[in-house]
């Protein structure tokens, strides 16, 4: 279940109208993202980019946005959460993933730093805490938490004008996409 086309990304991101109205007009995956931005559909654009960018780079993008949003007023727990995420970004081992999962349970649910940690936690096998049984990672669950982190970060500086920050975060996502030559992998 890996996205290979623009339509796949839209499906996994669960985009709805009016965002889906632009799909027939898109020349390719990048152009679709640009159409969303040009038409001020910043929330669907953030969600789309969260699903288009590979998970490790997506976690970095979400961490970048969360960090920028919360640092001016961050609690010690949020700062620690960002450090735990940064440790995983630098060294994406299961040990660091489990540390992210464990720390995510200690901070406010739904905060941008907590969503970044959840995105990391869902990047590998899941373990039932009661039975210890393991199951495979849920496809695109990490992307859902990446989207939540970035959208939450967009609302943090000014809840009345999230689109201003969202546009900045979208520009950052396009930089990430260009750096990793993202668009060439989608037909």
mmCIF file of N, CA and C in Angstrom, residues 2-122:
data_model
loop_
_atom_site.group_PDB
_atom_site.id
_atom_site.type_symbol
_atom_site.label_atom_id
_atom_site.label_comp_id
_atom_site.label_asym_id
_atom_site.label_seq_id
_atom_site.Cartn_x
_atom_site.Cartn_y
_atom_site.Cartn_z
ATOM 1 N N UNK A 2 1.647 1.416 -1.038
ATOM 2 C CA UNK A 2 2.496 2.594 -1.162
ATOM 3 C C UNK A 2 1.922 3.435 -2.311
ATOM 4 N N UNK A 3 1.808 4.726 -2.068
ATOM 5 C CA UNK A 3 1.289 5.617 -3.102
ATOM 6 C C UNK A 3 2.254 5.671 -4.277
ATOM 7 N N UNK A 4 1.715 5.498 -5.469
ATOM 8 C CA UNK A 4 2.517 5.572 -6.685
ATOM 9 C C UNK A 4 2.049 6.703 -7.605
ATOM 10 N N UNK A 5 0.842 7.180 -7.353
ATOM 11 C CA UNK A 5 0.265 8.215 -8.198
ATOM 12 C C UNK A 5 -0.287 9.350 -7.341
ATOM 13 N N UNK A 6 -0.608 10.433 -8.004
ATOM 14 C CA UNK A 6 -1.231 11.561 -7.324
ATOM 15 C C UNK A 6 -2.556 11.114 -6.716
ATOM 16 N N UNK A 7 -3.323 10.336 -7.464
ATOM 17 C CA UNK A 7 -4.613 9.849 -6.971
ATOM 18 C C UNK A 7 -4.440 8.990 -5.718
ATOM 19 N N UNK A 8 -3.386 8.194 -5.675
ATOM 20 C CA UNK A 8 -3.114 7.388 -4.485
ATOM 21 C C UNK A 8 -2.879 8.275 -3.266
ATOM 22 N N UNK A 9 -2.067 9.296 -3.448
ATOM 23 C CA UNK A 9 -1.774 10.198 -2.325
ATOM 24 C C UNK A 9 -3.075 10.832 -1.832
ATOM 25 N N UNK A 10 -3.893 11.303 -2.766
ATOM 26 C CA UNK A 10 -5.172 11.936 -2.421
ATOM 27 C C UNK A 10 -6.047 10.946 -1.645
ATOM 28 N N UNK A 11 -6.066 9.689 -2.094
ATOM 29 C CA UNK A 11 -6.876 8.657 -1.429
ATOM 30 C C UNK A 11 -6.366 8.401 -0.009
ATOM 31 N N UNK A 12 -5.048 8.203 0.153
ATOM 32 C CA UNK A 12 -4.501 7.917 1.478
ATOM 33 C C UNK A 12 -4.604 9.118 2.417
ATOM 34 N N UNK A 13 -4.556 10.316 1.852
ATOM 35 C CA UNK A 13 -4.722 11.526 2.663
ATOM 36 C C UNK A 13 -6.194 11.800 2.970
ATOM 37 N N UNK A 14 -7.072 11.048 2.315
ATOM 38 C CA UNK A 14 -8.524 11.171 2.487
ATOM 39 C C UNK A 14 -9.020 12.594 2.211
ATOM 40 N N UNK A 15 -8.505 13.175 1.138
ATOM 41 C CA UNK A 15 -8.940 14.517 0.767
ATOM 42 C C UNK A 15 -10.361 14.473 0.226
ATOM 43 N N UNK A 16 -11.076 15.533 0.432
ATOM 44 C CA UNK A 16 -12.475 15.674 0.027
ATOM 45 C C UNK A 16 -12.629 16.939 -0.810
ATOM 46 N N UNK A 17 -13.783 17.116 -1.462
ATOM 47 C CA UNK A 17 -14.037 18.370 -2.175
ATOM 48 C C UNK A 17 -13.953 19.537 -1.193
ATOM 49 N N UNK A 18 -13.498 20.658 -1.589
ATOM 50 C CA UNK A 18 -13.174 21.070 -2.951
ATOM 51 C C UNK A 18 -11.777 20.648 -3.422
ATOM 52 N N UNK A 19 -10.948 20.098 -2.518
ATOM 53 C CA UNK A 19 -9.576 19.748 -2.906
ATOM 54 C C UNK A 19 -9.561 18.739 -4.054
ATOM 55 N N UNK A 20 -10.448 17.779 -4.030
ATOM 56 C CA UNK A 20 -10.442 16.745 -5.068
ATOM 57 C C UNK A 20 -10.890 17.267 -6.431
ATOM 58 N N UNK A 21 -11.547 18.420 -6.462
ATOM 59 C CA UNK A 21 -11.977 18.998 -7.751
ATOM 60 C C UNK A 21 -10.782 19.360 -8.636
ATOM 61 N N UNK A 22 -9.621 19.546 -8.028
ATOM 62 C CA UNK A 22 -8.432 19.952 -8.795
ATOM 63 C C UNK A 22 -7.638 18.757 -9.331
ATOM 64 N N UNK A 23 -7.977 17.573 -8.898
ATOM 65 C CA UNK A 23 -7.242 16.380 -9.320
ATOM 66 C C UNK A 23 -7.242 16.182 -10.840
ATOM 67 N N UNK A 24 -8.386 16.318 -11.530
ATOM 68 C CA UNK A 24 -8.361 16.123 -12.988
ATOM 69 C C UNK A 24 -7.513 17.161 -13.730
ATOM 70 N N UNK A 25 -7.251 18.280 -13.089
ATOM 71 C CA UNK A 25 -6.487 19.359 -13.731
ATOM 72 C C UNK A 25 -4.982 19.263 -13.469
ATOM 73 N N UNK A 26 -4.602 18.355 -12.578
ATOM 74 C CA UNK A 26 -3.193 18.242 -12.186
ATOM 75 C C UNK A 26 -2.389 17.481 -13.230
ATOM 76 N N UNK A 27 -1.264 18.049 -13.607
ATOM 77 C CA UNK A 27 -0.371 17.399 -14.564
ATOM 78 C C UNK A 27 0.437 16.282 -13.898
ATOM 79 N N UNK A 28 0.728 16.449 -12.614
ATOM 80 C CA UNK A 28 1.495 15.458 -11.858
ATOM 81 C C UNK A 28 1.324 15.762 -10.370
ATOM 82 N N UNK A 29 2.008 14.995 -9.532
ATOM 83 C CA UNK A 29 1.857 15.122 -8.076
ATOM 84 C C UNK A 29 2.246 16.510 -7.563
ATOM 85 N N UNK A 30 3.324 17.039 -8.100
ATOM 86 C CA UNK A 30 3.755 18.375 -7.673
ATOM 87 C C UNK A 30 2.736 19.440 -8.095
ATOM 88 N N UNK A 31 2.272 19.344 -9.317
ATOM 89 C CA UNK A 31 1.315 20.321 -9.824
ATOM 90 C C UNK A 31 0.035 20.306 -8.993
ATOM 91 N N UNK A 32 -0.397 19.123 -8.569
ATOM 92 C CA UNK A 32 -1.595 19.038 -7.723
ATOM 93 C C UNK A 32 -1.371 19.809 -6.416
ATOM 94 N N UNK A 33 -0.218 19.612 -5.789
ATOM 95 C CA UNK A 33 0.098 20.347 -4.560
ATOM 96 C C UNK A 33 0.088 21.846 -4.816
ATOM 97 N N UNK A 34 0.657 22.250 -5.946
ATOM 98 C CA UNK A 34 0.686 23.670 -6.296
ATOM 99 C C UNK A 34 -0.723 24.214 -6.512
ATOM 100 N N UNK A 35 -1.602 23.419 -7.129
ATOM 101 C CA UNK A 35 -2.991 23.848 -7.337
ATOM 102 C C UNK A 35 -3.700 24.070 -6.001
ATOM 103 N N UNK A 36 -3.457 23.191 -5.059
ATOM 104 C CA UNK A 36 -4.059 23.375 -3.734
ATOM 105 C C UNK A 36 -3.589 24.678 -3.096
ATOM 106 N N UNK A 37 -2.292 24.936 -3.189
ATOM 107 C CA UNK A 37 -1.739 26.159 -2.605
ATOM 108 C C UNK A 37 -2.296 27.388 -3.324
ATOM 109 N N UNK A 38 -2.303 27.356 -4.659
ATOM 110 C CA UNK A 38 -2.797 28.494 -5.440
ATOM 111 C C UNK A 38 -4.258 28.815 -5.136
ATOM 112 N N UNK A 39 -5.011 27.805 -4.752
ATOM 113 C CA UNK A 39 -6.429 28.001 -4.467
ATOM 114 C C UNK A 39 -6.724 28.119 -2.976
ATOM 115 N N UNK A 40 -5.688 28.436 -2.214
ATOM 116 C CA UNK A 40 -5.796 28.681 -0.772
ATOM 117 C C UNK A 40 -6.413 27.522 0.004
ATOM 118 N N UNK A 41 -6.177 26.318 -0.463
ATOM 119 C CA UNK A 41 -6.623 25.126 0.252
ATOM 120 C C UNK A 41 -5.443 24.605 1.073
ATOM 121 N N UNK A 42 -5.034 25.436 2.039
ATOM 122 C CA UNK A 42 -3.805 25.131 2.758
ATOM 123 C C UNK A 42 -3.923 23.895 3.650
ATOM 124 N N UNK A 43 -5.087 23.664 4.269
ATOM 125 C CA UNK A 43 -5.216 22.481 5.123
ATOM 126 C C UNK A 43 -5.139 21.199 4.288
ATOM 127 N N UNK A 44 -5.891 21.073 3.194
ATOM 128 C CA UNK A 44 -5.704 19.890 2.344
ATOM 129 C C UNK A 44 -4.284 19.797 1.781
ATOM 130 N N UNK A 45 -3.664 20.935 1.496
ATOM 131 C CA UNK A 45 -2.292 20.915 0.969
ATOM 132 C C UNK A 45 -1.324 20.364 2.018
ATOM 133 N N UNK A 46 -1.483 20.776 3.271
ATOM 134 C CA UNK A 46 -0.629 20.242 4.341
ATOM 135 C C UNK A 46 -0.846 18.735 4.495
ATOM 136 N N UNK A 47 -2.098 18.327 4.442
ATOM 137 C CA UNK A 47 -2.422 16.912 4.567
ATOM 138 C C UNK A 47 -1.846 16.120 3.382
ATOM 139 N N UNK A 48 -1.987 16.657 2.197
ATOM 140 C CA UNK A 48 -1.454 16.012 0.994
ATOM 141 C C UNK A 48 0.067 15.845 1.104
ATOM 142 N N UNK A 49 0.763 16.910 1.480
ATOM 143 C CA UNK A 49 2.218 16.850 1.588
ATOM 144 C C UNK A 49 2.647 15.885 2.693
ATOM 145 N N UNK A 50 1.868 15.781 3.757
ATOM 146 C CA UNK A 50 2.176 14.848 4.840
ATOM 147 C C UNK A 50 2.139 13.406 4.368
ATOM 148 N N UNK A 51 1.342 13.141 3.363
ATOM 149 C CA UNK A 51 1.225 11.785 2.827
ATOM 150 C C UNK A 51 2.154 11.552 1.633
ATOM 151 N N UNK A 52 2.551 12.607 0.963
ATOM 152 C CA UNK A 52 3.442 12.479 -0.203
ATOM 153 C C UNK A 52 4.898 12.310 0.217
ATOM 154 N N UNK A 53 5.309 13.036 1.234
ATOM 155 C CA UNK A 53 6.701 12.994 1.700
ATOM 156 C C UNK A 53 6.927 11.685 2.459
ATOM 157 N N UNK A 54 8.032 10.993 2.205
ATOM 158 C CA UNK A 54 8.321 9.744 2.944
ATOM 159 C C UNK A 54 8.356 9.991 4.456
ATOM 160 N N UNK A 55 8.041 8.962 5.235
ATOM 161 C CA UNK A 55 7.888 9.143 6.679
ATOM 162 C C UNK A 55 9.064 9.786 7.408
ATOM 163 N N UNK A 56 10.285 9.359 7.153
ATOM 164 C CA UNK A 56 11.401 9.935 7.910
ATOM 165 C C UNK A 56 11.530 11.431 7.640
ATOM 166 N N UNK A 57 11.463 11.819 6.380
ATOM 167 C CA UNK A 57 11.529 13.233 6.030
ATOM 168 C C UNK A 57 10.288 13.968 6.525
ATOM 169 N N UNK A 58 9.143 13.272 6.522
ATOM 170 C CA UNK A 58 7.909 13.865 7.044
ATOM 171 C C UNK A 58 8.009 14.149 8.531
ATOM 172 N N UNK A 59 8.615 13.232 9.263
ATOM 173 C CA UNK A 59 8.813 13.454 10.701
ATOM 174 C C UNK A 59 9.729 14.662 10.904
ATOM 175 N N UNK A 60 10.785 14.760 10.100
ATOM 176 C CA UNK A 60 11.668 15.924 10.243
ATOM 177 C C UNK A 60 10.882 17.203 9.996
ATOM 178 N N UNK A 61 10.061 17.225 8.933
ATOM 179 C CA UNK A 61 9.258 18.412 8.608
ATOM 180 C C UNK A 61 8.309 18.740 9.764
ATOM 181 N N UNK A 62 7.619 17.735 10.300
ATOM 182 C CA UNK A 62 6.698 17.963 11.411
ATOM 183 C C UNK A 62 7.447 18.474 12.639
ATOM 184 N N UNK A 63 8.636 17.888 12.909
ATOM 185 C CA UNK A 63 9.455 18.342 14.038
ATOM 186 C C UNK A 63 9.847 19.809 13.846
ATOM 187 N N UNK A 64 10.274 20.159 12.632
ATOM 188 C CA UNK A 64 10.662 21.535 12.320
ATOM 189 C C UNK A 64 9.497 22.482 12.606
ATOM 190 N N UNK A 65 8.309 22.144 12.125
ATOM 191 C CA UNK A 65 7.130 23.004 12.314
ATOM 192 C C UNK A 65 6.729 23.079 13.785
ATOM 193 N N UNK A 66 6.712 21.927 14.456
ATOM 194 C CA UNK A 66 6.339 21.900 15.875
ATOM 195 C C UNK A 66 7.315 22.720 16.705
ATOM 196 N N UNK A 67 8.577 22.560 16.403
ATOM 197 C CA UNK A 67 9.622 23.294 17.140
ATOM 198 C C UNK A 67 9.450 24.795 16.966
ATOM 199 N N UNK A 68 9.257 25.209 15.725
ATOM 200 C CA UNK A 68 9.092 26.635 15.442
ATOM 201 C C UNK A 68 7.850 27.188 16.143
ATOM 202 N N UNK A 69 6.795 26.397 16.193
ATOM 203 C CA UNK A 69 5.535 26.857 16.776
ATOM 204 C C UNK A 69 5.572 26.941 18.297
ATOM 205 N N UNK A 70 6.191 25.964 18.954
ATOM 206 C CA UNK A 70 6.084 25.912 20.417
ATOM 207 C C UNK A 70 7.266 26.498 21.172
ATOM 208 N N UNK A 71 8.418 26.630 20.538
ATOM 209 C CA UNK A 71 9.593 27.078 21.299
ATOM 210 C C UNK A 71 9.411 28.397 22.031
ATOM 211 N N UNK A 72 8.723 29.374 21.446
ATOM 212 C CA UNK A 72 8.598 30.636 22.204
ATOM 213 C C UNK A 72 7.930 30.487 23.572
ATOM 214 N N UNK A 73 7.038 29.507 23.716
ATOM 215 C CA UNK A 73 6.316 29.335 24.980
ATOM 216 C C UNK A 73 6.336 27.886 25.463
ATOM 217 N N UNK A 74 7.288 27.109 25.018
ATOM 218 C CA UNK A 74 7.316 25.673 25.301
ATOM 219 C C UNK A 74 7.467 25.360 26.778
ATOM 220 N N UNK A 75 6.777 24.308 27.177
ATOM 221 C CA UNK A 75 6.948 23.777 28.523
ATOM 222 C C UNK A 75 8.201 22.892 28.520
ATOM 223 N N UNK A 76 8.741 22.581 29.679
ATOM 224 C CA UNK A 76 9.891 21.666 29.723
ATOM 225 C C UNK A 76 9.565 20.304 29.071
ATOM 226 N N UNK A 77 8.329 19.842 29.229
ATOM 227 C CA UNK A 77 7.928 18.566 28.628
ATOM 228 C C UNK A 77 7.940 18.640 27.104
ATOM 229 N N UNK A 78 7.486 19.766 26.559
ATOM 230 C CA UNK A 78 7.495 19.930 25.101
ATOM 231 C C UNK A 78 8.922 20.012 24.567
ATOM 232 N N UNK A 79 9.781 20.706 25.288
ATOM 233 C CA UNK A 79 11.187 20.781 24.878
ATOM 234 C C UNK A 79 11.803 19.384 24.894
ATOM 235 N N UNK A 80 11.518 18.624 25.940
ATOM 236 C CA UNK A 80 12.029 17.249 26.016
ATOM 237 C C UNK A 80 11.453 16.402 24.879
ATOM 238 N N UNK A 81 10.179 16.568 24.568
ATOM 239 C CA UNK A 81 9.561 15.811 23.465
ATOM 240 C C UNK A 81 10.261 16.110 22.147
ATOM 241 N N UNK A 82 10.563 17.370 21.910
ATOM 242 C CA UNK A 82 11.273 17.753 20.679
ATOM 243 C C UNK A 82 12.674 17.155 20.652
ATOM 244 N N UNK A 83 13.320 17.073 21.814
ATOM 245 C CA UNK A 83 14.655 16.461 21.886
ATOM 246 C C UNK A 83 14.582 14.954 21.627
ATOM 247 N N UNK A 84 13.548 14.303 22.141
ATOM 248 C CA UNK A 84 13.357 12.871 21.889
ATOM 249 C C UNK A 84 13.150 12.637 20.390
ATOM 250 N N UNK A 85 12.351 13.494 19.767
ATOM 251 C CA UNK A 85 12.120 13.381 18.319
ATOM 252 C C UNK A 85 13.412 13.624 17.550
ATOM 253 N N UNK A 86 14.161 14.619 17.962
ATOM 254 C CA UNK A 86 15.428 14.929 17.295
ATOM 255 C C UNK A 86 16.403 13.752 17.392
ATOM 256 N N UNK A 87 16.395 13.073 18.519
ATOM 257 C CA UNK A 87 17.250 11.902 18.688
ATOM 258 C C UNK A 87 16.867 10.823 17.676
ATOM 259 N N UNK A 88 15.566 10.586 17.492
ATOM 260 C CA UNK A 88 15.126 9.587 16.513
ATOM 261 C C UNK A 88 15.487 10.021 15.092
ATOM 262 N N UNK A 89 15.321 11.302 14.788
ATOM 263 C CA UNK A 89 15.640 11.807 13.448
ATOM 264 C C UNK A 89 17.110 11.546 13.134
ATOM 265 N N UNK A 90 17.977 11.804 14.118
ATOM 266 C CA UNK A 90 19.411 11.593 13.916
ATOM 267 C C UNK A 90 19.765 10.112 13.844
ATOM 268 N N UNK A 91 19.026 9.306 14.581
ATOM 269 C CA UNK A 91 19.330 7.870 14.638
ATOM 270 C C UNK A 91 18.007 7.102 14.757
ATOM 271 N N UNK A 92 17.388 6.773 13.614
ATOM 272 C CA UNK A 92 16.062 6.144 13.626
ATOM 273 C C UNK A 92 16.088 4.649 13.969
ATOM 274 N N UNK A 93 16.422 4.350 15.201
ATOM 275 C CA UNK A 93 16.459 2.967 15.671
ATOM 276 C C UNK A 93 15.149 2.633 16.385
ATOM 277 N N UNK A 94 14.899 1.335 16.578
ATOM 278 C CA UNK A 94 13.720 0.931 17.346
ATOM 279 C C UNK A 94 13.806 1.445 18.776
ATOM 280 N N UNK A 95 15.000 1.439 19.337
ATOM 281 C CA UNK A 95 15.164 1.944 20.707
ATOM 282 C C UNK A 95 14.695 3.399 20.807
ATOM 283 N N UNK A 96 15.097 4.225 19.848
ATOM 284 C CA UNK A 96 14.681 5.631 19.853
ATOM 285 C C UNK A 96 13.201 5.782 19.504
ATOM 286 N N UNK A 97 12.679 4.877 18.677
ATOM 287 C CA UNK A 97 11.240 4.893 18.352
ATOM 288 C C UNK A 97 10.423 4.562 19.597
ATOM 289 N N UNK A 98 10.865 3.566 20.358
ATOM 290 C CA UNK A 98 10.163 3.203 21.587
ATOM 291 C C UNK A 98 10.241 4.340 22.614
ATOM 292 N N UNK A 99 11.373 5.021 22.658
ATOM 293 C CA UNK A 99 11.499 6.175 23.566
ATOM 294 C C UNK A 99 10.499 7.257 23.179
ATOM 295 N N UNK A 100 10.322 7.473 21.875
ATOM 296 C CA UNK A 100 9.339 8.454 21.400
ATOM 297 C C UNK A 100 7.931 8.022 21.785
ATOM 298 N N UNK A 101 7.626 6.753 21.579
ATOM 299 C CA UNK A 101 6.302 6.220 21.934
ATOM 300 C C UNK A 101 6.037 6.413 23.425
ATOM 301 N N UNK A 102 7.017 6.078 24.243
ATOM 302 C CA UNK A 102 6.837 6.170 25.696
ATOM 303 C C UNK A 102 6.686 7.621 26.156
ATOM 304 N N UNK A 103 7.479 8.514 25.576
ATOM 305 C CA UNK A 103 7.394 9.916 26.000
ATOM 306 C C UNK A 103 6.102 10.566 25.506
ATOM 307 N N UNK A 104 5.569 10.095 24.372
ATOM 308 C CA UNK A 104 4.321 10.646 23.839
ATOM 309 C C UNK A 104 3.180 10.497 24.845
ATOM 310 N N UNK A 105 3.232 9.457 25.656
ATOM 311 C CA UNK A 105 2.183 9.220 26.648
ATOM 312 C C UNK A 105 2.262 10.188 27.827
ATOM 313 N N UNK A 106 3.366 10.928 27.929
ATOM 314 C CA UNK A 106 3.576 11.792 29.095
ATOM 315 C C UNK A 106 3.240 13.256 28.861
ATOM 316 N N UNK A 107 2.940 13.615 27.617
ATOM 317 C CA UNK A 107 2.683 15.031 27.331
ATOM 318 C C UNK A 107 1.263 15.193 26.782
ATOM 319 N N UNK A 108 0.750 16.443 26.753
ATOM 320 C CA UNK A 108 -0.631 16.656 26.322
ATOM 321 C C UNK A 108 -0.928 16.066 24.940
ATOM 322 N N UNK A 109 -1.970 15.276 24.897
ATOM 323 C CA UNK A 109 -2.384 14.629 23.654
ATOM 324 C C UNK A 109 -2.818 15.674 22.633
ATOM 325 N N UNK A 110 -2.342 15.505 21.410
ATOM 326 C CA UNK A 110 -2.727 16.397 20.328
ATOM 327 C C UNK A 110 -1.853 17.620 20.164
ATOM 328 N N UNK A 111 -0.931 17.851 21.087
ATOM 329 C CA UNK A 111 -0.022 18.987 20.919
ATOM 330 C C UNK A 111 0.924 18.658 19.759
ATOM 331 N N UNK A 112 1.436 19.669 19.051
ATOM 332 C CA UNK A 112 2.348 19.364 17.939
ATOM 333 C C UNK A 112 3.523 18.465 18.331
ATOM 334 N N UNK A 113 4.220 18.703 19.461
ATOM 335 C CA UNK A 113 5.313 17.786 19.813
ATOM 336 C C UNK A 113 4.823 16.356 20.074
ATOM 337 N N UNK A 114 3.661 16.209 20.700
ATOM 338 C CA UNK A 114 3.136 14.879 20.973
ATOM 339 C C UNK A 114 2.794 14.172 19.662
ATOM 340 N N UNK A 115 2.234 14.891 18.704
ATOM 341 C CA UNK A 115 1.908 14.291 17.401
ATOM 342 C C UNK A 115 3.167 13.849 16.654
ATOM 343 N N UNK A 116 4.239 14.612 16.777
ATOM 344 C CA UNK A 116 5.509 14.209 16.155
ATOM 345 C C UNK A 116 5.971 12.878 16.761
ATOM 346 N N UNK A 117 5.895 12.767 18.075
ATOM 347 C CA UNK A 117 6.304 11.522 18.731
ATOM 348 C C UNK A 117 5.418 10.350 18.312
ATOM 349 N N UNK A 118 4.130 10.587 18.188
ATOM 350 C CA UNK A 118 3.218 9.529 17.732
ATOM 351 C C UNK A 118 3.550 9.120 16.297
ATOM 352 N N UNK A 119 3.907 10.095 15.462
ATOM 353 C CA UNK A 119 4.297 9.774 14.079
ATOM 354 C C UNK A 119 5.495 8.827 14.076
ATOM 355 N N UNK A 120 6.440 9.090 14.945
ATOM 356 C CA UNK A 120 7.618 8.219 15.061
ATOM 357 C C UNK A 120 7.192 6.842 15.565
ATOM 358 N N UNK A 121 6.354 6.806 16.578
ATOM 359 C CA UNK A 121 5.935 5.541 17.186
ATOM 360 C C UNK A 121 5.261 4.617 16.179
ATOM 361 N N UNK A 122 4.544 5.185 15.218
ATOM 362 C CA UNK A 122 3.798 4.379 14.253
ATOM 363 C C UNK A 122 4.612 4.026 13.007
#
